[in-house]
Amino acid sequence: MGNLLKKFPIKMVGIFALIGVILMFFVSHDDFLYTQPIMQIQKVEELSKTKEVDTFQNVDHSYVQKLSGVITNGKHKGEHITLNNTYTDSKAMDKKYKVGQKAFVVLHGQGESTIKDAKRDTPVVFLIYLAIALMFIFLKMAGITAIGSIIINTILFMVALYFDGFNNGSNVLWIFSILAVLFSAITLWLVIGWNRQMFVTLGSTAACTFLSILISLIVFRFTHEKGIFYESMQYVTQPPRPLFLAETIIGSLGAVMDESTDIISSLFALKMERPDVSRKQLFLSGRNIGKSIMGPLINVLFFIFMGETLSMTLLFLKNGNSWGYSFSMNMSLGMVQSLISGIGIVLAVPVASGLTSFFAEKRRK
C-alpha cells in the first residue's frame, strides 16, 4: 500500500486540481465573452400546471414559470428582466430553470424578452478538462499523443465537412474515404511511431474497412437494397446512399483499428521475445487473440449504432406506430451499419495475423 502511494502522482494531481479550480471559476464568470445577452436567474415562481393528453392517451404536464433575473453582459448589463418559461415533465423540447442558473435570452424591447437556452459551457469545459487531466496524469506521453491525435483529427474532420459542403455532397464518399485513411495514418503514427508495425497496422485497418464496404456493395447489388430505408435519414439535403456509406466507414474505422492494433502489437512483441517463432505460429496466435476480442467489439458497435436511435424509436412507438414500422424508420440503418462493421472486425483477424506473420521482422542479434 505504501509503495502504491509513493508511485501515485500526488503533486501532478494537485497541480491539475488547482488549474481546474481556476479554470472553472473563469468559465463560470465568462459572460463578457458572449455577444448574446445572458440572464442570471434570481427568482422562480410556478404560475400554472396543465394536464395534456394526446390521441394515443400519452399523458404529460405543462408548467409555466415566472423567471426574474439580471442581465450579466453586454450593453444591458445590470438590467432586471422578468419573463415566462414553459416546460413539460418529458422535457423533450424545453427545460425547467432554477435559481442561480444562467440562460441566454432574446430582448425584444419595451420590456419584452424570451428565454432561448441554458448556458452550459461550465459542465462541458469541466468534462473536457477532466478527460485531458486524467490522460496526462495516468498515461503521460501516451495521453499527450492521444490528445494530439484527437485535435488533429477534429481539424481534418472539419476540413472534410467544408469540402463536402463546397461540393454539395457530390463527392462525399471519396472525401470521407480519404479522411478515413488520414485518420488511421495520423493516429497510428502518433501512437505507435513511424515504423514497420505502424505500416502493417495501417494496411490491415484500411484493407479490412474497405473490404467490408466492398462486400456490402456487392450484397446491395444482388438484393437491390431491399429493407434499407434511406428516407429515414432525416434532414439530409444530399444523396443519402453515399452519405450512409461514408458514415459506416467512419463509424467502423475505430473498431477495426483497435482490433488490428491489439493483434499486431501482440504479435510483434511475441516476435521480439521469440525470434524463431514460425509464420504459422504467429498467424495462429493472432487468430486466437482476435477470437477473444472480436465479440466484444462487435457488440460495442451494435450498442452504439442502435443506442443512437433509441429515443426516436420510443417516440414512434408511443405515437401508435407498429414495431415493424418503428424499426424500419429508425433502427434498420443502424442494424445494417452494425453488420457491415462486424464484417470488417471479422476480416481484421486473418488479415492482421497474415500481414504480421509475413512482415514481422526478426530481432537482429
mmCIF file of C-alpha atoms in Angstrom:
data_model
loop_
_atom_site.group_PDB
_atom_site.id
_atom_site.type_symbol
_atom_site.label_atom_id
_atom_site.label_comp_id
_atom_site.label_asym_id
_atom_site.label_seq_id
_atom_site.Cartn_x
_atom_site.Cartn_y
_atom_site.Cartn_z
ATOM 1 C CA MET A 1 0.000 0.000 0.000
ATOM 2 C CA GLY A 2 2.848 2.360 0.844
ATOM 3 C CA ASN A 3 4.556 1.662 -2.491
ATOM 4 C CA LEU A 4 1.336 2.441 -4.342
ATOM 5 C CA LEU A 5 1.022 5.778 -2.553
ATOM 6 C CA LYS A 6 4.632 6.609 -3.424
ATOM 7 C CA LYS A 7 4.009 5.864 -7.100
ATOM 8 C CA PHE A 8 0.765 7.861 -7.164
ATOM 9 C CA PRO A 9 1.460 11.295 -8.757
ATOM 10 C CA ILE A 10 0.106 13.386 -5.885
ATOM 11 C CA LYS A 11 1.914 16.569 -6.958
ATOM 12 C CA MET A 12 0.638 16.329 -10.516
ATOM 13 C CA VAL A 13 -2.913 15.701 -9.280
ATOM 14 C CA GLY A 14 -2.652 18.754 -7.034
ATOM 15 C CA ILE A 15 -1.415 20.933 -9.892
ATOM 16 C CA PHE A 16 -4.226 19.828 -12.191
ATOM 17 C CA ALA A 17 -6.783 20.281 -9.407
ATOM 18 C CA LEU A 18 -5.597 23.846 -8.815
ATOM 19 C CA ILE A 19 -5.657 24.638 -12.536
ATOM 20 C CA GLY A 20 -9.123 23.088 -12.734
ATOM 21 C CA VAL A 21 -10.487 25.269 -9.931
ATOM 22 C CA ILE A 22 -9.102 28.405 -11.593
ATOM 23 C CA LEU A 23 -10.466 27.338 -14.992
ATOM 24 C CA MET A 24 -13.943 26.574 -13.608
ATOM 25 C CA PHE A 25 -14.026 29.925 -11.808
ATOM 26 C CA PHE A 26 -13.143 31.715 -15.054
ATOM 27 C CA VAL A 27 -15.686 29.796 -17.160
ATOM 28 C CA SER A 28 -18.466 30.432 -14.641
ATOM 29 C CA HIS A 29 -17.739 34.184 -14.940
ATOM 30 C CA ASP A 30 -17.031 34.399 -18.691
ATOM 31 C CA ASP A 31 -20.324 36.069 -19.644
ATOM 32 C CA PHE A 32 -18.397 39.027 -21.099
ATOM 33 C CA LEU A 33 -17.107 36.767 -23.880
ATOM 34 C CA TYR A 34 -20.623 36.307 -25.309
ATOM 35 C CA THR A 35 -22.421 38.785 -27.549
ATOM 36 C CA GLN A 36 -25.882 37.356 -26.830
ATOM 37 C CA PRO A 37 -27.478 38.606 -23.577
ATOM 38 C CA ILE A 38 -27.230 36.255 -20.587
ATOM 39 C CA MET A 39 -29.594 36.343 -17.633
ATOM 40 C CA GLN A 40 -28.755 35.024 -14.179
ATOM 41 C CA ILE A 41 -31.961 33.752 -12.583
ATOM 42 C CA GLN A 42 -32.616 35.210 -9.125
ATOM 43 C CA LYS A 43 -36.243 34.255 -8.502
ATOM 44 C CA VAL A 44 -38.557 31.498 -9.791
ATOM 45 C CA GLU A 45 -42.336 31.299 -9.380
ATOM 46 C CA GLU A 46 -44.592 28.465 -10.567
ATOM 47 C CA LEU A 47 -47.637 30.065 -12.201
ATOM 48 C CA SER A 48 -49.696 27.184 -13.549
ATOM 49 C CA LYS A 49 -49.854 23.451 -14.237
ATOM 50 C CA THR A 50 -51.848 21.904 -17.109
ATOM 51 C CA LYS A 51 -52.511 18.244 -17.859
ATOM 52 C CA GLU A 52 -52.181 17.284 -21.539
ATOM 53 C CA VAL A 53 -53.434 14.056 -23.150
ATOM 54 C CA ASP A 54 -52.925 13.289 -26.849
ATOM 55 C CA THR A 55 -54.933 10.972 -29.147
ATOM 56 C CA PHE A 56 -52.784 7.994 -28.126
ATOM 57 C CA GLN A 57 -53.516 8.596 -24.414
ATOM 58 C CA ASN A 58 -49.969 9.766 -23.677
ATOM 59 C CA VAL A 59 -50.136 11.966 -20.578
ATOM 60 C CA ASP A 60 -47.857 14.944 -19.970
ATOM 61 C CA HIS A 61 -47.991 18.023 -17.771
ATOM 62 C CA SER A 62 -47.144 21.538 -18.870
ATOM 63 C CA TYR A 63 -45.870 24.132 -16.390
ATOM 64 C CA VAL A 64 -45.422 27.887 -16.658
ATOM 65 C CA GLN A 65 -42.612 29.542 -14.678
ATOM 66 C CA LYS A 66 -42.112 33.226 -13.964
ATOM 67 C CA LEU A 67 -38.370 33.909 -14.027
ATOM 68 C CA SER A 68 -36.814 37.083 -12.635
ATOM 69 C CA GLY A 69 -33.149 37.892 -13.032
ATOM 70 C CA VAL A 70 -30.449 40.296 -14.116
ATOM 71 C CA ILE A 71 -28.531 40.669 -17.379
ATOM 72 C CA THR A 72 -24.831 39.913 -16.786
ATOM 73 C CA ASN A 73 -23.211 41.063 -20.046
ATOM 74 C CA GLY A 74 -23.422 43.495 -22.940
ATOM 75 C CA LYS A 75 -24.895 46.960 -23.062
ATOM 76 C CA HIS A 76 -27.894 45.841 -20.996
ATOM 77 C CA LYS A 77 -25.704 44.567 -18.159
ATOM 78 C CA GLY A 78 -27.296 45.155 -14.766
ATOM 79 C CA GLU A 79 -30.839 45.465 -16.081
ATOM 80 C CA HIS A 80 -33.506 43.388 -14.329
ATOM 81 C CA ILE A 81 -35.961 41.470 -16.505
ATOM 82 C CA THR A 82 -38.923 39.166 -15.932
ATOM 83 C CA LEU A 83 -40.165 36.558 -18.392
ATOM 84 C CA ASN A 84 -42.190 33.359 -18.560
ATOM 85 C CA ASN A 85 -40.873 29.899 -19.361
ATOM 86 C CA THR A 86 -42.981 26.876 -20.269
ATOM 87 C CA TYR A 87 -41.704 23.339 -19.671
ATOM 88 C CA THR A 88 -43.128 19.822 -19.515
ATOM 89 C CA ASP A 89 -42.482 16.679 -17.489
ATOM 90 C CA SER A 90 -40.909 14.998 -20.535
ATOM 91 C CA LYS A 91 -38.539 17.972 -21.112
ATOM 92 C CA ALA A 92 -38.122 16.849 -24.727
ATOM 93 C CA MET A 93 -38.001 20.367 -26.167
ATOM 94 C CA ASP A 94 -37.819 22.544 -23.063
ATOM 95 C CA LYS A 95 -36.148 22.926 -19.670
ATOM 96 C CA LYS A 96 -37.028 23.719 -16.072
ATOM 97 C CA TYR A 97 -34.903 26.545 -14.669
ATOM 98 C CA LYS A 98 -33.787 27.055 -11.083
ATOM 99 C CA VAL A 99 -32.394 29.962 -9.062
ATOM 100 C CA GLY A 100 -28.735 30.604 -9.788
ATOM 101 C CA GLN A 101 -28.738 29.193 -13.303
ATOM 102 C CA LYS A 102 -27.770 31.270 -16.326
ATOM 103 C CA ALA A 103 -29.587 31.334 -19.635
ATOM 104 C CA PHE A 104 -29.373 33.061 -22.999
ATOM 105 C CA VAL A 105 -32.264 35.454 -23.628
ATOM 106 C CA VAL A 106 -33.608 37.477 -26.535
ATOM 107 C CA LEU A 107 -34.501 41.090 -25.717
ATOM 108 C CA HIS A 108 -37.319 42.368 -27.921
ATOM 109 C CA GLY A 109 -37.531 45.869 -26.468
ATOM 110 C CA GLN A 110 -40.275 47.582 -24.481
ATOM 111 C CA GLY A 111 -39.644 45.218 -21.591
ATOM 112 C CA GLU A 112 -40.407 42.101 -23.650
ATOM 113 C CA SER A 113 -37.965 39.179 -23.644
ATOM 114 C CA THR A 114 -37.913 35.415 -24.177
ATOM 115 C CA ILE A 115 -35.606 32.722 -22.899
ATOM 116 C CA LYS A 116 -33.609 30.855 -25.546
ATOM 117 C CA ASP A 117 -31.435 28.198 -23.936
ATOM 118 C CA ALA A 118 -29.390 27.420 -20.845
ATOM 119 C CA LYS A 119 -25.712 28.394 -20.589
ATOM 120 C CA ARG A 120 -23.911 25.059 -20.458
ATOM 121 C CA ASP A 121 -20.258 25.913 -21.015
ATOM 122 C CA THR A 122 -19.202 25.215 -17.410
ATOM 123 C CA PRO A 123 -20.102 21.468 -17.320
ATOM 124 C CA VAL A 124 -18.833 20.993 -20.886
ATOM 125 C CA VAL A 125 -15.451 22.577 -20.122
ATOM 126 C CA PHE A 126 -15.261 20.625 -16.852
ATOM 127 C CA LEU A 127 -15.754 17.269 -18.605
ATOM 128 C CA ILE A 128 -13.233 18.121 -21.342
ATOM 129 C CA TYR A 129 -10.669 19.278 -18.780
ATOM 130 C CA LEU A 130 -11.269 16.183 -16.612
ATOM 131 C CA ALA A 131 -10.645 13.866 -19.578
ATOM 132 C CA ILE A 132 -7.461 15.738 -20.538
ATOM 133 C CA ALA A 133 -6.193 15.793 -16.946
ATOM 134 C CA LEU A 134 -6.767 12.051 -16.462
ATOM 135 C CA MET A 135 -4.917 11.264 -19.690
ATOM 136 C CA PHE A 136 -1.979 13.458 -18.639
ATOM 137 C CA ILE A 137 -1.838 12.017 -15.104
ATOM 138 C CA PHE A 138 -2.130 8.309 -15.841
ATOM 139 C CA LEU A 139 -0.917 7.980 -19.453
ATOM 140 C CA LYS A 140 1.709 10.745 -19.549
ATOM 141 C CA MET A 141 3.256 10.789 -23.077
ATOM 142 C CA ALA A 142 0.673 8.357 -24.398
ATOM 143 C CA GLY A 143 -2.023 10.705 -23.138
ATOM 144 C CA ILE A 144 -0.341 13.677 -24.839
ATOM 145 C CA THR A 145 -0.193 11.832 -28.171
ATOM 146 C CA ALA A 146 -3.831 10.763 -27.791
ATOM 147 C CA ILE A 147 -4.895 14.362 -27.191
ATOM 148 C CA GLY A 148 -2.794 15.486 -30.164
ATOM 149 C CA SER A 149 -4.406 12.911 -32.452
ATOM 150 C CA ILE A 150 -7.896 13.972 -31.322
ATOM 151 C CA ILE A 151 -7.144 17.633 -32.047
ATOM 152 C CA ILE A 152 -5.624 16.900 -35.468
ATOM 153 C CA ASN A 153 -8.439 14.520 -36.439
ATOM 154 C CA THR A 154 -11.051 17.074 -35.363
ATOM 155 C CA ILE A 155 -9.450 19.695 -37.602
ATOM 156 C CA LEU A 156 -9.331 17.232 -40.511
ATOM 157 C CA PHE A 157 -12.977 16.328 -39.943
ATOM 158 C CA MET A 158 -13.982 19.991 -40.087
ATOM 159 C CA VAL A 159 -11.981 20.442 -43.299
ATOM 160 C CA ALA A 160 -13.734 17.396 -44.800
ATOM 161 C CA LEU A 161 -17.133 18.847 -43.880
ATOM 162 C CA TYR A 162 -16.146 22.112 -45.565
ATOM 163 C CA PHE A 163 -15.140 20.341 -48.793
ATOM 164 C CA ASP A 164 -18.308 18.246 -48.686
ATOM 165 C CA GLY A 165 -20.434 21.387 -48.389
ATOM 166 C CA PHE A 166 -18.395 23.133 -51.082
ATOM 167 C CA ASN A 167 -19.091 20.254 -53.498
ATOM 168 C CA ASN A 168 -22.772 19.977 -52.453
ATOM 169 C CA GLY A 169 -22.211 16.372 -51.351
ATOM 170 C CA SER A 170 -21.292 15.145 -54.832
ATOM 171 C CA ASN A 171 -18.008 13.560 -53.659
ATOM 172 C CA VAL A 172 -18.908 12.716 -50.067
ATOM 173 C CA LEU A 173 -17.802 9.071 -50.308
ATOM 174 C CA TRP A 174 -14.385 9.930 -51.761
ATOM 175 C CA ILE A 175 -13.836 12.750 -49.286
ATOM 176 C CA PHE A 176 -14.563 10.620 -46.230
ATOM 177 C CA SER A 177 -12.690 7.610 -47.621
ATOM 178 C CA ILE A 178 -9.556 9.761 -47.885
ATOM 179 C CA LEU A 179 -10.365 11.154 -44.433
ATOM 180 C CA ALA A 180 -10.537 7.619 -43.011
ATOM 181 C CA VAL A 181 -7.039 6.855 -44.342
ATOM 182 C CA LEU A 182 -5.708 10.127 -42.889
ATOM 183 C CA PHE A 183 -7.395 9.420 -39.543
ATOM 184 C CA SER A 184 -5.746 5.995 -39.396
ATOM 185 C CA ALA A 185 -2.309 7.145 -40.540
ATOM 186 C CA ILE A 186 -2.076 10.112 -38.164
ATOM 187 C CA THR A 187 -3.432 8.236 -35.156
ATOM 188 C CA LEU A 188 -1.154 5.231 -35.661
ATOM 189 C CA TRP A 189 1.863 7.442 -36.347
ATOM 190 C CA LEU A 190 1.343 9.342 -33.095
ATOM 191 C CA VAL A 191 0.574 6.246 -31.014
ATOM 192 C CA ILE A 192 2.947 3.637 -32.497
ATOM 193 C CA GLY A 193 5.557 5.695 -34.326
ATOM 194 C CA TRP A 194 6.948 5.691 -37.854
ATOM 195 C CA ASN A 195 7.976 2.047 -38.117
ATOM 196 C CA ARG A 196 7.106 -1.255 -39.712
ATOM 197 C CA GLN A 197 4.458 -2.059 -37.113
ATOM 198 C CA MET A 198 2.659 1.198 -37.906
ATOM 199 C CA PHE A 199 2.537 0.442 -41.644
ATOM 200 C CA VAL A 200 1.312 -3.116 -41.065
ATOM 201 C CA THR A 201 -1.439 -1.841 -38.760
ATOM 202 C CA LEU A 202 -2.408 0.869 -41.249
ATOM 203 C CA GLY A 203 -2.564 -1.659 -44.076
ATOM 204 C CA SER A 204 -4.740 -4.021 -42.046
ATOM 205 C CA THR A 205 -7.090 -1.226 -40.930
ATOM 206 C CA ALA A 206 -7.546 0.241 -44.405
ATOM 207 C CA ALA A 207 -7.884 -3.136 -46.123
ATOM 208 C CA CYS A 208 -10.490 -4.528 -43.704
ATOM 209 C CA THR A 209 -12.549 -1.335 -43.616
ATOM 210 C CA PHE A 210 -12.773 -1.002 -47.375
ATOM 211 C CA LEU A 211 -13.221 -4.752 -47.934
ATOM 212 C CA SER A 212 -16.262 -4.668 -45.657
ATOM 213 C CA ILE A 213 -17.697 -1.779 -47.694
ATOM 214 C CA LEU A 214 -16.982 -3.638 -50.943
ATOM 215 C CA ILE A 215 -18.735 -6.773 -49.663
ATOM 216 C CA SER A 216 -21.723 -4.695 -48.558
ATOM 217 C CA LEU A 217 -21.959 -3.056 -52.015
ATOM 218 C CA ILE A 218 -21.964 -6.492 -53.656
ATOM 219 C CA VAL A 219 -24.746 -7.641 -51.332
ATOM 220 C CA PHE A 220 -26.666 -4.421 -52.034
ATOM 221 C CA ARG A 221 -26.360 -5.081 -55.755
ATOM 222 C CA PHE A 222 -27.798 -8.609 -55.561
ATOM 223 C CA THR A 223 -30.548 -7.743 -53.052
ATOM 224 C CA HIS A 224 -31.464 -4.432 -54.735
ATOM 225 C CA GLU A 225 -31.124 -2.823 -51.292
ATOM 226 C CA LYS A 226 -34.466 -4.204 -50.113
ATOM 227 C CA GLY A 227 -35.185 -3.354 -46.492
ATOM 228 C CA ILE A 228 -32.827 -0.373 -46.428
ATOM 229 C CA PHE A 229 -34.815 2.796 -45.845
ATOM 230 C CA TYR A 230 -32.632 5.752 -46.772
ATOM 231 C CA GLU A 231 -35.640 8.028 -46.270
ATOM 232 C CA SER A 232 -35.175 7.554 -42.520
ATOM 233 C CA MET A 233 -32.069 9.768 -42.745
ATOM 234 C CA GLN A 234 -33.852 12.942 -41.700
ATOM 235 C CA TYR A 235 -32.895 16.427 -42.854
ATOM 236 C CA VAL A 236 -30.406 15.097 -45.432
ATOM 237 C CA THR A 237 -30.007 17.596 -48.297
ATOM 238 C CA GLN A 238 -27.665 15.450 -50.401
ATOM 239 C CA PRO A 239 -27.816 11.891 -51.845
ATOM 240 C CA PRO A 240 -28.361 9.638 -48.790
ATOM 241 C CA ARG A 241 -26.745 6.439 -50.088
ATOM 242 C CA PRO A 242 -23.124 7.677 -50.343
ATOM 243 C CA LEU A 243 -23.607 9.608 -47.105
ATOM 244 C CA PHE A 244 -24.727 6.388 -45.386
ATOM 245 C CA LEU A 245 -21.635 4.556 -46.666
ATOM 246 C CA ALA A 246 -19.410 7.420 -45.506
ATOM 247 C CA GLU A 247 -20.994 7.220 -42.034
ATOM 248 C CA THR A 248 -20.358 3.474 -41.984
ATOM 249 C CA ILE A 249 -16.691 3.878 -42.943
ATOM 250 C CA ILE A 250 -16.024 6.428 -40.201
ATOM 251 C CA GLY A 251 -18.126 4.505 -37.657
ATOM 252 C CA SER A 252 -16.399 1.140 -38.155
ATOM 253 C CA LEU A 253 -12.882 2.517 -38.629
ATOM 254 C CA GLY A 254 -12.146 2.871 -34.916
ATOM 255 C CA ALA A 255 -13.153 -0.680 -34.015
ATOM 256 C CA VAL A 256 -11.197 -2.207 -36.905
ATOM 257 C CA MET A 257 -8.152 -0.101 -35.997
ATOM 258 C CA ASP A 258 -8.445 -1.103 -32.347
ATOM 259 C CA GLU A 259 -8.579 -4.801 -33.155
ATOM 260 C CA SER A 260 -5.754 -4.605 -35.701
ATOM 261 C CA THR A 261 -3.569 -2.694 -33.230
ATOM 262 C CA ASP A 262 -4.171 -5.245 -30.460
ATOM 263 C CA ILE A 263 -3.369 -8.217 -32.670
ATOM 264 C CA ILE A 264 -0.374 -6.729 -34.455
ATOM 265 C CA SER A 265 1.268 -5.193 -31.363
ATOM 266 C CA SER A 266 0.921 -8.522 -29.524
ATOM 267 C CA LEU A 267 2.422 -10.471 -32.421
ATOM 268 C CA PHE A 268 5.314 -8.028 -32.847
ATOM 269 C CA ALA A 269 6.068 -8.345 -29.125
ATOM 270 C CA LEU A 270 5.929 -12.126 -29.453
ATOM 271 C CA LYS A 271 8.326 -11.990 -32.392
ATOM 272 C CA MET A 272 10.751 -9.837 -30.404
ATOM 273 C CA GLU A 273 10.724 -12.246 -27.455
ATOM 274 C CA ARG A 274 10.837 -15.379 -29.582
ATOM 275 C CA PRO A 275 12.666 -14.576 -32.830
ATOM 276 C CA ASP A 276 12.497 -18.173 -34.018
ATOM 277 C CA VAL A 277 8.706 -18.414 -33.948
ATOM 278 C CA SER A 278 7.362 -19.531 -37.329
ATOM 279 C CA ARG A 279 4.958 -17.621 -39.536
ATOM 280 C CA LYS A 280 2.299 -20.271 -38.989
ATOM 281 C CA GLN A 281 2.621 -19.967 -35.221
ATOM 282 C CA LEU A 282 2.356 -16.179 -35.476
ATOM 283 C CA PHE A 283 -0.765 -16.476 -37.601
ATOM 284 C CA LEU A 284 -2.411 -18.933 -35.233
ATOM 285 C CA SER A 285 -1.524 -16.764 -32.233
ATOM 286 C CA GLY A 286 -3.055 -13.739 -33.916
ATOM 287 C CA ARG A 287 -6.195 -15.709 -34.700
ATOM 288 C CA ASN A 288 -6.538 -16.729 -31.040
ATOM 289 C CA ILE A 289 -6.122 -13.110 -29.918
ATOM 290 C CA GLY A 290 -8.720 -11.978 -32.444
ATOM 291 C CA LYS A 291 -11.224 -14.567 -31.241
ATOM 292 C CA SER A 292 -11.110 -13.154 -27.715
ATOM 293 C CA ILE A 293 -11.692 -9.503 -28.686
ATOM 294 C CA MET A 294 -13.863 -9.853 -31.795
ATOM 295 C CA GLY A 295 -17.153 -10.452 -29.965
ATOM 296 C CA PRO A 296 -16.949 -7.526 -27.522
ATOM 297 C CA LEU A 297 -16.019 -5.095 -30.326
ATOM 298 C CA ILE A 298 -18.967 -6.131 -32.487
ATOM 299 C CA ASN A 299 -21.313 -5.744 -29.528
ATOM 300 C CA VAL A 300 -19.899 -2.304 -28.695
ATOM 301 C CA LEU A 301 -20.556 -1.060 -32.219
ATOM 302 C CA PHE A 302 -24.016 -2.628 -32.217
ATOM 303 C CA PHE A 303 -24.939 -0.850 -28.973
ATOM 304 C CA ILE A 304 -23.565 2.472 -30.270
ATOM 305 C CA PHE A 305 -25.440 2.342 -33.562
ATOM 306 C CA MET A 306 -28.696 1.135 -32.004
ATOM 307 C CA GLY A 307 -28.471 3.367 -28.943
ATOM 308 C CA GLU A 308 -28.417 6.455 -31.169
ATOM 309 C CA THR A 309 -31.903 5.610 -32.435
ATOM 310 C CA LEU A 310 -33.499 4.508 -29.153
ATOM 311 C CA SER A 311 -35.192 7.812 -28.316
ATOM 312 C CA MET A 312 -36.794 8.200 -31.757
ATOM 313 C CA THR A 313 -37.924 4.556 -31.742
ATOM 314 C CA LEU A 314 -39.664 5.027 -28.392
ATOM 315 C CA LEU A 315 -41.286 8.207 -29.714
ATOM 316 C CA PHE A 316 -42.602 6.327 -32.767
ATOM 317 C CA LEU A 317 -43.983 3.544 -30.569
ATOM 318 C CA LYS A 318 -45.632 5.992 -28.167
ATOM 319 C CA ASN A 319 -47.435 7.578 -31.120
ATOM 320 C CA GLY A 320 -49.165 4.386 -32.224
ATOM 321 C CA ASN A 321 -46.724 3.096 -34.845
ATOM 322 C CA SER A 322 -46.070 -0.634 -35.167
ATOM 323 C CA TRP A 323 -42.811 -2.294 -34.128
ATOM 324 C CA GLY A 324 -42.016 -3.074 -37.763
ATOM 325 C CA TYR A 325 -42.512 0.481 -38.979
ATOM 326 C CA SER A 326 -40.658 1.968 -35.975
ATOM 327 C CA PHE A 327 -37.726 -0.390 -36.558
ATOM 328 C CA SER A 328 -37.621 0.287 -40.302
ATOM 329 C CA MET A 329 -37.675 4.061 -39.941
ATOM 330 C CA ASN A 330 -35.227 4.305 -37.027
ATOM 331 C CA MET A 331 -33.117 1.204 -36.446
ATOM 332 C CA SER A 332 -32.754 -0.506 -39.817
ATOM 333 C CA LEU A 333 -29.804 1.610 -40.987
ATOM 334 C CA GLY A 334 -28.106 1.189 -37.604
ATOM 335 C CA MET A 335 -28.505 -2.568 -37.885
ATOM 336 C CA VAL A 336 -27.003 -2.556 -41.404
ATOM 337 C CA GLN A 337 -24.091 -0.420 -40.189
ATOM 338 C CA SER A 338 -23.503 -2.857 -37.336
ATOM 339 C CA LEU A 339 -23.427 -5.792 -39.762
ATOM 340 C CA ILE A 340 -21.009 -4.046 -42.139
ATOM 341 C CA SER A 341 -18.753 -3.074 -39.240
ATOM 342 C CA GLY A 342 -18.950 -6.638 -37.936
ATOM 343 C CA ILE A 343 -17.702 -7.902 -41.297
ATOM 344 C CA GLY A 344 -14.721 -5.552 -41.041
ATOM 345 C CA ILE A 345 -13.969 -6.705 -37.497
ATOM 346 C CA VAL A 346 -14.115 -10.377 -38.513
ATOM 347 C CA LEU A 347 -11.870 -9.739 -41.535
ATOM 348 C CA ALA A 348 -9.337 -7.964 -39.317
ATOM 349 C CA VAL A 349 -8.460 -11.226 -37.550
ATOM 350 C CA PRO A 350 -6.997 -13.139 -40.542
ATOM 351 C CA VAL A 351 -5.759 -10.009 -42.338
ATOM 352 C CA ALA A 352 -3.878 -8.580 -39.342
ATOM 353 C CA SER A 353 -2.493 -12.004 -38.426
ATOM 354 C CA GLY A 354 -1.450 -12.741 -42.002
ATOM 355 C CA LEU A 355 0.234 -9.379 -42.597
ATOM 356 C CA THR A 356 2.119 -9.585 -39.314
ATOM 357 C CA SER A 357 3.304 -13.146 -39.925
ATOM 358 C CA PHE A 358 4.646 -12.016 -43.306
ATOM 359 C CA PHE A 359 6.170 -8.626 -42.403
ATOM 360 C CA ALA A 360 7.234 -9.063 -38.777
ATOM 361 C CA GLU A 361 10.966 -8.537 -38.658
ATOM 362 C CA LYS A 362 13.204 -10.854 -36.729
ATOM 363 C CA ARG A 363 15.172 -9.248 -33.960
ATOM 364 C CA ARG A 364 18.791 -8.989 -35.007
ATOM 365 C CA LYS A 365 21.418 -10.068 -32.533
#
